[in-house]
mmCIF file of C-alpha atoms and ligand atoms in Angstrom:
data_model
loop_
_atom_site.group_PDB
_atom_site.id
_atom_site.type_symbol
_atom_site.label_atom_id
_atom_site.label_comp_id
_atom_site.label_asym_id
_atom_site.label_seq_id
_atom_site.Cartn_x
_atom_site.Cartn_y
_atom_site.Cartn_z
ATOM 1 C CA MET A 9 140.973 133.283 191.565
ATOM 2 C CA PRO A 10 138.554 136.212 191.476
ATOM 3 C CA THR A 11 136.728 136.300 188.099
ATOM 4 C CA GLN A 12 137.754 139.986 187.459
ATOM 5 C CA ASN A 13 141.406 139.093 187.290
ATOM 6 C CA ARG A 14 141.291 136.372 184.678
ATOM 7 C CA VAL A 15 143.348 136.076 181.454
ATOM 8 C CA VAL A 16 141.207 134.392 178.914
ATOM 9 C CA MET A 17 141.957 133.475 175.259
ATOM 10 C CA LEU A 18 139.751 132.409 172.371
ATOM 11 C CA VAL A 19 141.608 130.496 169.699
ATOM 12 C CA ASP A 20 139.885 130.356 166.312
ATOM 13 C CA LEU A 21 141.366 128.266 163.607
ATOM 14 C CA ASP A 22 141.781 130.273 160.329
ATOM 15 C CA TYR A 23 139.531 129.473 157.373
ATOM 16 C CA PHE A 24 139.495 126.085 158.852
ATOM 17 C CA PHE A 25 137.992 123.659 156.371
ATOM 18 C CA ALA A 26 139.774 125.300 153.488
ATOM 19 C CA GLN A 27 143.030 125.395 155.464
ATOM 20 C CA CYS A 28 142.768 121.646 156.029
ATOM 21 C CA GLU A 29 142.365 121.164 152.310
ATOM 22 C CA GLU A 30 145.456 123.256 151.682
ATOM 23 C CA LEU A 31 147.347 121.193 154.161
ATOM 24 C CA ARG A 32 146.391 118.003 152.344
ATOM 25 C CA ASN A 33 147.311 119.489 148.937
ATOM 26 C CA PRO A 34 149.642 122.555 149.160
ATOM 27 C CA THR A 35 149.560 123.088 145.415
ATOM 28 C CA ILE A 36 146.170 124.749 145.783
ATOM 29 C CA LYS A 37 147.426 127.254 148.288
ATOM 30 C CA ASP A 38 147.806 130.136 145.818
ATOM 31 C CA LYS A 39 144.357 129.709 144.334
ATOM 32 C CA PRO A 40 140.937 130.587 145.635
ATOM 33 C CA VAL A 41 139.779 127.473 147.605
ATOM 34 C CA VAL A 42 136.084 126.913 148.267
ATOM 35 C CA VAL A 43 134.765 124.119 150.542
ATOM 36 C CA GLY A 44 131.100 123.498 149.781
ATOM 37 C CA MET A 45 128.313 121.608 151.322
ATOM 38 C CA TYR A 46 126.644 120.080 148.278
ATOM 39 C CA SER A 47 123.061 119.335 148.827
ATOM 40 C CA GLY A 48 123.030 116.937 145.867
ATOM 41 C CA ARG A 49 119.866 118.093 144.253
ATOM 42 C CA THR A 50 121.689 119.587 141.270
ATOM 43 C CA GLU A 51 125.352 119.794 140.576
ATOM 44 C CA ASP A 52 125.846 123.221 142.110
ATOM 45 C CA SER A 53 123.122 123.329 144.678
ATOM 46 C CA GLY A 54 124.262 123.828 148.172
ATOM 47 C CA ALA A 55 126.107 126.459 150.134
ATOM 48 C CA VAL A 56 129.726 127.521 150.841
ATOM 49 C CA SER A 57 131.071 126.099 154.104
ATOM 50 C CA THR A 58 134.055 128.262 153.974
ATOM 51 C CA SER A 59 136.705 129.621 151.690
ATOM 52 C CA ASN A 60 140.315 130.656 151.834
ATOM 53 C CA TYR A 61 141.262 134.339 152.099
ATOM 54 C CA ILE A 62 142.053 134.524 148.341
ATOM 55 C CA ALA A 63 138.486 133.393 147.522
ATOM 56 C CA ARG A 64 137.137 135.870 150.111
ATOM 57 C CA LYS A 65 138.585 138.734 148.004
ATOM 58 C CA TYR A 66 136.099 137.683 145.246
ATOM 59 C CA GLY A 67 133.237 137.915 147.742
ATOM 60 C CA VAL A 68 133.126 134.226 148.305
ATOM 61 C CA LYS A 69 132.407 133.402 151.924
ATOM 62 C CA SER A 70 130.601 131.074 154.316
ATOM 63 C CA GLY A 71 126.874 130.717 153.647
ATOM 64 C CA ILE A 72 126.484 131.998 150.191
ATOM 65 C CA PRO A 73 125.006 129.654 147.517
ATOM 66 C CA LEU A 74 127.545 127.590 145.648
ATOM 67 C CA PHE A 75 126.159 128.789 142.222
ATOM 68 C CA LEU A 76 126.903 132.356 143.301
ATOM 69 C CA ALA A 77 130.442 131.402 144.304
ATOM 70 C CA LYS A 78 130.983 129.844 140.924
ATOM 71 C CA LYS A 79 129.654 133.030 139.265
ATOM 72 C CA ARG A 80 131.959 135.264 141.300
ATOM 73 C CA LEU A 81 134.966 133.075 140.441
ATOM 74 C CA GLU A 82 134.140 132.705 136.745
ATOM 75 C CA GLY A 83 137.246 132.666 134.633
ATOM 76 C CA VAL A 84 139.424 132.279 137.745
ATOM 77 C CA ASP A 85 141.574 129.194 138.412
ATOM 78 C CA ALA A 86 139.661 128.295 141.587
ATOM 79 C CA VAL A 87 139.382 124.988 143.495
ATOM 80 C CA PHE A 88 135.913 123.671 144.691
ATOM 81 C CA LEU A 89 135.911 120.850 147.136
ATOM 82 C CA PRO A 90 133.173 118.936 149.106
ATOM 83 C CA VAL A 91 133.208 118.986 152.915
ATOM 84 C CA ASP A 92 135.280 116.086 154.332
ATOM 85 C CA TYR A 93 134.276 116.396 157.900
ATOM 86 C CA ASP A 94 136.205 113.394 159.218
ATOM 87 C CA TYR A 95 139.482 114.719 157.920
ATOM 88 C CA TYR A 96 138.939 118.088 159.430
ATOM 89 C CA GLN A 97 137.943 116.468 162.764
ATOM 90 C CA GLN A 98 141.334 114.608 162.816
ATOM 91 C CA ILE A 99 143.236 117.766 162.181
ATOM 92 C CA SER A 100 141.151 119.587 164.803
ATOM 93 C CA ASP A 101 141.820 116.837 167.356
ATOM 94 C CA LYS A 102 145.572 117.165 166.870
ATOM 95 C CA ILE A 103 145.537 120.897 167.247
ATOM 96 C CA MET A 104 143.315 120.910 170.281
ATOM 97 C CA GLN A 105 145.552 118.319 171.898
ATOM 98 C CA ILE A 106 148.462 120.690 171.573
ATOM 99 C CA LEU A 107 146.561 123.805 172.645
ATOM 100 C CA ARG A 108 145.272 122.034 175.762
ATOM 101 C CA GLY A 109 148.814 121.805 177.038
ATOM 102 C CA TYR A 110 149.038 125.661 177.163
ATOM 103 C CA ALA A 111 145.932 126.204 179.302
ATOM 104 C CA ASP A 112 145.113 126.063 183.014
ATOM 105 C CA VAL A 113 141.562 125.240 181.868
ATOM 106 C CA PHE A 114 140.650 124.306 178.368
ATOM 107 C CA GLU A 115 137.096 124.454 176.803
ATOM 108 C CA GLN A 116 136.624 123.400 173.185
ATOM 109 C CA VAL A 117 133.676 124.934 171.437
ATOM 110 C CA GLY A 118 132.895 123.238 168.103
ATOM 111 C CA ILE A 119 135.467 122.024 165.604
ATOM 112 C CA ASP A 120 137.539 125.125 165.295
ATOM 113 C CA GLU A 121 137.353 127.164 168.464
ATOM 114 C CA ALA A 122 138.583 126.812 172.042
ATOM 115 C CA TYR A 123 138.628 128.963 175.163
ATOM 116 C CA LEU A 124 141.798 128.848 177.281
ATOM 117 C CA ASP A 125 142.003 130.191 180.764
ATOM 118 C CA VAL A 126 145.683 131.050 181.013
ATOM 119 C CA THR A 127 145.572 133.224 184.180
ATOM 120 C CA GLN A 128 148.190 131.102 186.055
ATOM 121 C CA LYS A 129 150.276 130.411 182.992
ATOM 122 C CA VAL A 130 150.897 134.112 182.520
ATOM 123 C CA HIS A 131 150.926 134.992 186.297
ATOM 124 C CA GLY A 132 147.885 137.132 185.717
ATOM 125 C CA ASN A 133 149.871 139.458 183.518
ATOM 126 C CA PHE A 134 148.542 140.326 180.167
ATOM 127 C CA GLU A 135 152.025 141.464 179.017
ATOM 128 C CA GLU A 136 153.118 137.900 179.103
ATOM 129 C CA THR A 137 150.398 136.665 176.684
ATOM 130 C CA PRO A 138 152.012 137.506 173.306
ATOM 131 C CA ASP A 139 154.930 135.283 174.209
ATOM 132 C CA LEU A 140 152.646 132.368 175.187
ATOM 133 C CA VAL A 141 150.625 132.820 172.037
ATOM 134 C CA GLN A 142 153.753 132.836 169.882
ATOM 135 C CA GLN A 143 154.773 129.475 171.492
ATOM 136 C CA MET A 144 151.358 128.055 170.745
ATOM 137 C CA LYS A 145 151.467 129.207 167.236
ATOM 138 C CA THR A 146 154.906 127.791 166.641
ATOM 139 C CA ALA A 147 154.043 124.377 168.152
ATOM 140 C CA VAL A 148 150.922 124.141 166.004
ATOM 141 C CA LYS A 149 152.647 125.264 162.853
ATOM 142 C CA ASN A 150 155.518 122.760 163.368
ATOM 143 C CA GLN A 151 153.449 119.766 164.440
ATOM 144 C CA VAL A 152 150.368 120.232 162.311
ATOM 145 C CA GLY A 153 151.108 122.925 159.804
ATOM 146 C CA THR A 154 148.199 125.308 160.379
ATOM 147 C CA THR A 155 147.631 128.849 161.667
ATOM 148 C CA PHE A 156 145.060 130.338 163.964
ATOM 149 C CA SER A 157 143.916 133.641 165.391
ATOM 150 C CA VAL A 158 143.747 134.567 169.058
ATOM 151 C CA GLY A 159 141.840 137.092 171.116
ATOM 152 C CA VAL A 160 142.886 137.703 174.647
ATOM 153 C CA GLY A 161 140.820 139.481 177.247
ATOM 154 C CA PRO A 162 139.670 139.506 180.821
ATOM 155 C CA ASN A 163 136.745 137.216 179.918
ATOM 156 C CA LYS A 164 135.273 135.054 177.227
ATOM 157 C CA LEU A 165 133.179 137.798 175.648
ATOM 158 C CA ILE A 166 136.105 140.075 175.139
ATOM 159 C CA ALA A 167 138.339 137.306 174.015
ATOM 160 C CA LYS A 168 135.790 136.157 171.485
ATOM 161 C CA ILE A 169 135.207 139.567 169.994
ATOM 162 C CA ALA A 170 139.001 140.240 170.003
ATOM 163 C CA SER A 171 139.774 137.083 168.094
ATOM 164 C CA ASP A 172 137.976 138.447 165.061
ATOM 165 C CA LYS A 173 140.084 141.568 164.852
ATOM 166 C CA ASN A 174 143.295 140.276 163.281
ATOM 167 C CA LYS A 175 142.766 137.405 160.933
ATOM 168 C CA PRO A 176 144.351 135.227 159.695
ATOM 169 C CA ASP A 177 147.251 134.280 161.959
ATOM 170 C CA GLY A 178 146.669 137.261 164.207
ATOM 171 C CA ILE A 179 146.576 138.093 167.847
ATOM 172 C CA THR A 180 144.583 140.848 169.636
ATOM 173 C CA VAL A 181 145.155 141.542 173.254
ATOM 174 C CA VAL A 182 142.526 143.694 175.063
ATOM 175 C CA ARG A 183 143.850 144.640 178.587
ATOM 176 C CA PRO A 184 141.179 145.356 181.222
ATOM 177 C CA LYS A 185 141.839 149.070 181.081
ATOM 178 C CA ASP A 186 141.278 149.021 177.297
ATOM 179 C CA VAL A 187 137.951 147.084 177.315
ATOM 180 C CA GLU A 188 135.735 150.126 177.085
ATOM 181 C CA ALA A 189 137.617 151.767 174.261
ATOM 182 C CA PHE A 190 137.776 148.468 172.421
ATOM 183 C CA LEU A 191 134.011 147.711 172.677
ATOM 184 C CA SER A 192 132.277 150.975 172.425
ATOM 185 C CA PRO A 193 132.823 151.778 168.736
ATOM 186 C CA LEU A 194 131.725 148.249 167.577
ATOM 187 C CA PRO A 195 128.275 147.709 166.091
ATOM 188 C CA VAL A 196 125.809 146.270 168.536
ATOM 189 C CA ASP A 197 125.339 143.075 166.623
ATOM 190 C CA ARG A 198 128.791 141.946 167.517
ATOM 191 C CA LEU A 199 127.379 140.855 170.908
ATOM 192 C CA LEU A 200 126.214 137.354 171.191
ATOM 193 C CA GLY A 201 122.415 137.374 171.155
ATOM 194 C CA VAL A 202 121.974 140.467 169.130
ATOM 195 C CA GLY A 203 120.707 139.216 165.856
ATOM 196 C CA ARG A 204 118.936 140.999 162.943
ATOM 197 C CA LYS A 205 115.598 141.522 164.689
ATOM 198 C CA THR A 206 117.147 142.748 167.995
ATOM 199 C CA SER A 207 119.608 145.115 166.297
ATOM 200 C CA ALA A 208 116.772 146.597 164.169
ATOM 201 C CA LYS A 209 114.846 147.181 167.378
ATOM 202 C CA MET A 210 117.853 148.725 169.003
ATOM 203 C CA GLU A 211 118.385 150.946 165.956
ATOM 204 C CA GLU A 212 114.954 152.378 166.594
ATOM 205 C CA LEU A 213 116.078 153.338 170.075
ATOM 206 C CA CYS A 214 119.148 155.013 168.569
ATOM 207 C CA ILE A 215 121.472 152.192 169.856
ATOM 208 C CA LYS A 216 123.926 151.557 167.093
ATOM 209 C CA THR A 217 127.123 150.769 168.821
ATOM 210 C CA ILE A 218 128.027 148.743 171.843
ATOM 211 C CA GLY A 219 128.930 152.064 173.529
ATOM 212 C CA ASP A 220 125.396 153.305 172.947
ATOM 213 C CA LEU A 221 124.007 150.150 174.558
ATOM 214 C CA ALA A 222 126.390 150.481 177.521
ATOM 215 C CA ALA A 223 125.164 153.928 178.139
ATOM 216 C CA TYR A 224 121.483 153.016 177.896
ATOM 217 C CA ASP A 225 119.337 152.940 180.940
ATOM 218 C CA VAL A 226 119.421 149.375 182.226
ATOM 219 C CA GLN A 227 115.919 149.726 183.713
ATOM 220 C CA ARG A 228 114.537 150.573 180.322
ATOM 221 C CA LEU A 229 116.432 147.632 178.713
ATOM 222 C CA VAL A 230 114.719 145.327 181.266
ATOM 223 C CA GLU A 231 111.333 146.809 180.306
ATOM 224 C CA LEU A 232 112.002 146.204 176.657
ATOM 225 C CA PHE A 233 113.692 142.794 176.650
ATOM 226 C CA GLY A 234 112.836 141.228 179.954
ATOM 227 C CA LYS A 235 114.975 140.933 183.020
ATOM 228 C CA THR A 236 117.343 138.181 181.987
ATOM 229 C CA ILE A 237 118.150 139.457 178.505
ATOM 230 C CA GLY A 238 117.951 143.183 179.514
ATOM 231 C CA VAL A 239 120.543 142.693 182.177
ATOM 232 C CA TYR A 240 122.684 140.471 179.923
ATOM 233 C CA PHE A 241 122.767 143.211 177.263
ATOM 234 C CA HIS A 242 123.701 145.795 179.818
ATOM 235 C CA ASN A 243 126.463 143.715 181.269
ATOM 236 C CA ALA A 244 127.819 142.501 177.874
ATOM 237 C CA ALA A 245 127.902 146.082 176.496
ATOM 238 C CA ASN A 246 129.947 147.028 179.532
ATOM 239 C CA GLY A 247 132.330 144.166 178.947
ATOM 240 C CA ILE A 248 131.161 142.186 181.940
ATOM 241 C CA ASP A 249 131.009 138.382 181.601
ATOM 242 C CA ASN A 250 131.600 136.001 184.459
ATOM 243 C CA ASP A 251 131.065 132.789 182.577
ATOM 244 C CA PRO A 252 133.993 130.539 183.553
ATOM 245 C CA VAL A 253 136.092 128.643 181.067
ATOM 246 C CA GLN A 254 135.052 125.066 181.734
ATOM 247 C CA GLU A 255 136.304 121.733 180.558
ATOM 248 C CA ALA A 256 133.554 120.071 178.551
ATOM 249 C CA GLY A 257 132.735 117.491 176.031
ATOM 250 C CA GLU A 258 135.287 114.587 175.736
ATOM 251 C CA ALA A 259 135.642 114.049 179.425
ATOM 252 C CA GLU A 260 131.987 113.811 180.211
ATOM 253 C CA SER A 261 129.754 110.876 179.978
ATOM 254 C CA ILE A 262 126.178 109.933 180.838
ATOM 255 C CA SER A 263 125.497 106.532 182.339
ATOM 256 C CA ARG A 264 122.790 104.555 184.060
ATOM 257 C CA ILE A 265 122.929 101.323 186.076
ATOM 258 C CA ALA A 266 120.187 99.154 187.315
ATOM 259 C CA THR A 267 119.742 95.789 189.082
ATOM 260 C CA LEU A 268 118.053 93.027 187.119
ATOM 261 C CA LYS A 269 115.054 91.280 188.622
ATOM 262 C CA GLU A 270 116.926 88.075 188.695
ATOM 263 C CA ASN A 271 120.564 87.032 187.946
ATOM 264 C CA THR A 272 120.611 86.052 184.343
ATOM 265 C CA ARG A 273 122.561 85.303 181.129
ATOM 266 C CA ASP A 274 119.455 85.685 179.019
ATOM 267 C CA LEU A 275 120.017 88.343 176.362
ATOM 268 C CA ALA A 276 116.284 89.255 176.072
ATOM 269 C CA VAL A 277 116.014 89.955 179.771
ATOM 270 C CA ILE A 278 119.174 92.057 179.815
ATOM 271 C CA LEU A 279 118.105 94.089 176.757
ATOM 272 C CA GLN A 280 114.723 94.744 178.255
ATOM 273 C CA LYS A 281 116.458 96.545 181.152
ATOM 274 C CA THR A 282 119.108 98.259 179.006
ATOM 275 C CA ASP A 283 116.435 99.624 176.725
ATOM 276 C CA GLN A 284 114.926 101.449 179.662
ATOM 277 C CA LEU A 285 118.304 102.762 180.637
ATOM 278 C CA THR A 286 118.967 103.823 177.106
ATOM 279 C CA ASP A 287 115.657 105.824 177.046
ATOM 280 C CA GLU A 288 116.732 107.630 180.123
ATOM 281 C CA ILE A 289 120.120 108.411 178.749
ATOM 282 C CA HIS A 290 118.659 109.609 175.463
ATOM 283 C CA LYS A 291 116.302 111.948 177.275
ATOM 284 C CA GLU A 292 119.243 113.581 179.044
ATOM 285 C CA LEU A 293 121.207 113.770 175.814
ATOM 286 C CA THR A 294 118.265 115.505 174.157
ATOM 287 C CA GLN A 295 117.691 117.937 177.047
ATOM 288 C CA LYS A 296 121.385 118.887 176.945
ATOM 289 C CA ASN A 297 121.602 118.966 173.140
ATOM 290 C CA LEU A 298 124.551 116.520 173.164
ATOM 291 C CA SER A 299 125.649 113.963 170.734
ATOM 292 C CA TYR A 300 127.846 110.963 171.698
ATOM 293 C CA LYS A 301 130.604 109.082 170.009
ATOM 294 C CA GLN A 302 131.058 106.090 172.260
ATOM 295 C CA VAL A 303 128.744 103.529 173.619
ATOM 296 C CA SER A 304 129.604 101.227 176.574
ATOM 297 C CA ILE A 305 128.027 98.463 178.499
ATOM 298 C CA ILE A 306 128.736 97.618 182.083
ATOM 299 C CA ALA A 307 128.022 94.229 183.577
ATOM 300 C CA ILE A 308 128.129 93.608 187.283
ATOM 301 C CA MET A 309 128.428 89.862 187.955
ATOM 302 C CA THR A 310 127.078 87.751 190.730
ATOM 303 C CA ASP A 311 130.473 87.822 192.406
ATOM 304 C CA LEU A 312 130.229 91.568 192.218
ATOM 305 C CA THR A 313 133.114 92.024 189.880
ATOM 306 C CA SER A 314 132.283 94.338 187.032
ATOM 307 C CA ARG A 315 133.219 94.403 183.442
ATOM 308 C CA SER A 316 132.758 96.959 180.679
ATOM 309 C CA ARG A 317 132.984 96.905 176.881
ATOM 310 C CA SER A 318 132.974 99.940 174.508
ATOM 311 C CA GLN A 319 132.407 100.714 170.913
ATOM 312 C CA THR A 320 133.577 104.007 169.413
ATOM 313 C CA LEU A 321 131.457 105.215 166.518
ATOM 314 C CA GLU A 322 132.767 106.649 163.219
ATOM 315 C CA GLN A 323 130.417 109.622 163.433
ATOM 316 C CA PRO A 324 128.829 111.243 166.427
ATOM 317 C CA ALA A 325 125.162 110.186 166.822
ATOM 318 C CA LYS A 326 122.216 111.633 168.747
ATOM 319 C CA ASP A 327 119.543 108.878 168.540
ATOM 320 C CA ALA A 328 118.399 106.155 170.871
ATOM 321 C CA GLU A 329 118.420 103.445 168.250
ATOM 322 C CA THR A 330 122.176 103.622 167.729
ATOM 323 C CA ILE A 331 122.753 103.181 171.438
ATOM 324 C CA ARG A 332 120.436 100.098 171.519
ATOM 325 C CA LYS A 333 122.146 98.589 168.596
ATOM 326 C CA TYR A 334 125.591 98.784 170.115
ATOM 327 C CA VAL A 335 124.399 97.775 173.497
ATOM 328 C CA ARG A 336 122.922 94.627 171.914
ATOM 329 C CA GLU A 337 126.037 93.887 170.010
ATOM 330 C CA LEU A 338 128.287 94.372 172.944
ATOM 331 C CA PHE A 339 126.221 92.165 175.254
ATOM 332 C CA GLU A 340 125.977 89.402 172.591
ATOM 333 C CA LYS A 341 129.752 89.406 172.253
ATOM 334 C CA TYR A 342 130.285 89.723 176.122
ATOM 335 C CA LEU A 343 127.941 86.762 176.923
ATOM 336 C CA GLY A 344 129.913 84.637 174.513
ATOM 337 C CA GLU A 345 133.059 85.370 176.439
ATOM 338 C CA SER A 346 131.878 85.036 180.000
ATOM 339 C CA GLU A 347 130.319 82.149 182.068
ATOM 340 C CA LEU A 348 129.047 84.033 185.078
ATOM 341 C CA GLU A 349 125.491 85.316 185.566
ATOM 342 C CA ILE A 350 124.852 89.017 185.518
ATOM 343 C CA ARG A 351 123.316 90.836 188.476
ATOM 344 C CA ARG A 352 123.308 94.512 187.393
ATOM 345 C CA VAL A 353 123.679 96.092 184.037
ATOM 346 C CA GLY A 354 124.672 99.639 182.839
ATOM 347 C CA VAL A 355 124.824 101.639 179.723
ATOM 348 C CA LYS A 356 127.134 104.573 179.199
ATOM 349 C CA VAL A 357 127.608 107.110 176.389
ATOM 350 C CA ALA A 358 130.830 109.196 176.207
ATOM 351 C CA GLN A 359 132.763 111.609 174.039
ATOM 352 C CA LEU A 360 129.922 113.974 174.182
ATOM 353 C CA SER A 361 129.735 117.181 172.175
ATOM 354 C CA LYS A 362 127.291 119.970 171.533
ATOM 355 C CA GLU A 363 125.641 120.296 168.110
ATOM 356 C CA GLU A 364 128.343 121.222 165.667
ATOM 357 C CA LYS A 365 128.710 124.903 164.642
ATOM 358 C CA GLN A 366 128.642 123.891 160.973
ATOM 359 C CA GLN A 367 125.237 122.277 161.130
ATOM 360 C CA ARG A 368 123.813 125.049 163.248
ATOM 361 C CA GLN A 369 124.992 127.794 161.027
ATOM 362 C CA LEU A 370 124.038 126.093 157.809
ATOM 363 C CA THR A 371 120.618 125.352 159.245
ATOM 364 C CA SER A 372 120.018 128.933 160.178
ATOM 365 C CA PHE A 373 121.290 130.016 156.795
ATOM 366 C CA PHE A 374 118.848 127.840 154.926
ATOM 367 C CA THR A 375 115.875 128.722 157.164
ATOM 368 C CA SER A 376 116.487 132.421 157.312
HETATM 369 P P1 TTP B 420 134.510 130.016 161.229
HETATM 370 O O1 TTP B 420 135.672 130.041 162.284
HETATM 371 O O2 TTP B 420 133.407 131.001 161.369
HETATM 372 O O3 TTP B 420 135.204 130.351 159.822
HETATM 373 P P2 TTP B 420 136.608 129.916 159.299
HETATM 374 O O4 TTP B 420 137.435 129.203 160.240
HETATM 375 O O5 TTP B 420 136.353 129.187 157.951
HETATM 376 O O6 TTP B 420 137.245 131.318 158.880
HETATM 377 P P3 TTP B 420 137.934 132.350 159.813
HETATM 378 O O7 TTP B 420 139.412 132.500 159.362
HETATM 379 O O8 TTP B 420 137.180 133.615 159.594
HETATM 380 O O9 TTP B 420 137.867 131.899 161.194
HETATM 381 O O10 TTP B 420 133.985 128.572 161.057
HETATM 382 C C1 TTP B 420 134.788 127.399 161.182
HETATM 383 C C2 TTP B 420 134.430 126.273 160.331
HETATM 384 O O11 TTP B 420 133.030 126.020 160.398
HETATM 385 C C3 TTP B 420 134.580 126.673 158.779
HETATM 386 O O12 TTP B 420 135.948 126.436 158.348
HETATM 387 C C4 TTP B 420 133.540 125.918 158.047
HETATM 388 C C5 TTP B 420 132.465 125.722 159.072
HETATM 389 N N1 TTP B 420 131.340 126.660 158.751
HETATM 390 C C6 TTP B 420 130.253 126.129 157.984
HETATM 391 O O13 TTP B 420 130.254 125.030 157.587
HETATM 392 N N2 TTP B 420 129.310 127.036 157.652
HETATM 393 C C7 TTP B 420 129.196 128.277 158.019
HETATM 394 O O14 TTP B 420 128.314 129.106 157.729
HETATM 395 C C8 TTP B 420 130.364 128.828 158.796
HETATM 396 C C9 TTP B 420 130.375 130.216 159.360
HETATM 397 C C10 TTP B 420 131.350 127.955 159.189
HETATM 398 MG MG1 MG B 421 137.754 129.925 162.178
#
């Protein structure tokens, strides 16, 4: 399928953490709902993770300090709740499972967003997308009870920007012929990679809108921002993005297997080897900025049969120590169950995911 004829969607779950709280307790639905990340230093220190749309009318939104949110909602019957990440993750998993069924290719990005390549599902025809989106919305509403907003476009970049246009419970379809008209009036900082610093620099060059940037001499952009970024800005402003929708995360794993110096049932000998394997795996995880949620061991016996044992964690982890701990536990248990000597050992981590959006954005909020 040529990349220029794709139909790509971005699904963004509405006011997600707060909507999950409304799902759990529908009586709060008509009040401002604020989900906060309490830092614990004092009662109200911390920041707002998200809020429902009623709270947003009072100027209470992601990132603002909790004391300010309290002030803005003074005298209002509002509900403040702490982040319950595990619960949101469960709801997210259910929704993503449903959405996956509507895509040719599905790529989850963080807890509340997913890209769907639906080119074949809609026969390459943008006119068929509203129907498909309606089916998706109905299925999620019936099976989980939540709403989401959708952007549809010829690539990820357009889909993502479009998804922001009609919220909550909205849909925005940008057909290829409408891309230029859609993008050009938007402020330039709507493009990924144009932060405060860059947009200030662009403003000096009289680049205020995406249209201004699209019309700007690409050679000059390269001189100013370097080749990679200059060309990226030029393409993005012109609505060009060839990044494919790619399955990621859950399916992937990282593993290493090695042969022991001698066949053995000695835990210390085995762990010495698996520690090395763990270090290699941890290095790769760090390089790719991935966390894992499952640890497995593999044992290949002297008769060349192989066995594996897994442990799923309650929380995703990033460190090497946790892998070592579970590898030890799993081998201890496994050696108690089997009589044969082991010839080769392996370690595997799975259910991989990128750093969560929540942490990233809160971190950048606190450090900015
Ligand atoms: P968003 O999709 O940015 O926001 P949202 O889903 O709450 O609202 P919208 O209807 O506008 O899509 O983020 C998804 C979740 O990530 C959000 O529910 C809470 C979390 N989050 C934070 O914890 N801190 C933040 O600064 C942001 C922006 C989000
Ligand atoms: Mg959202």
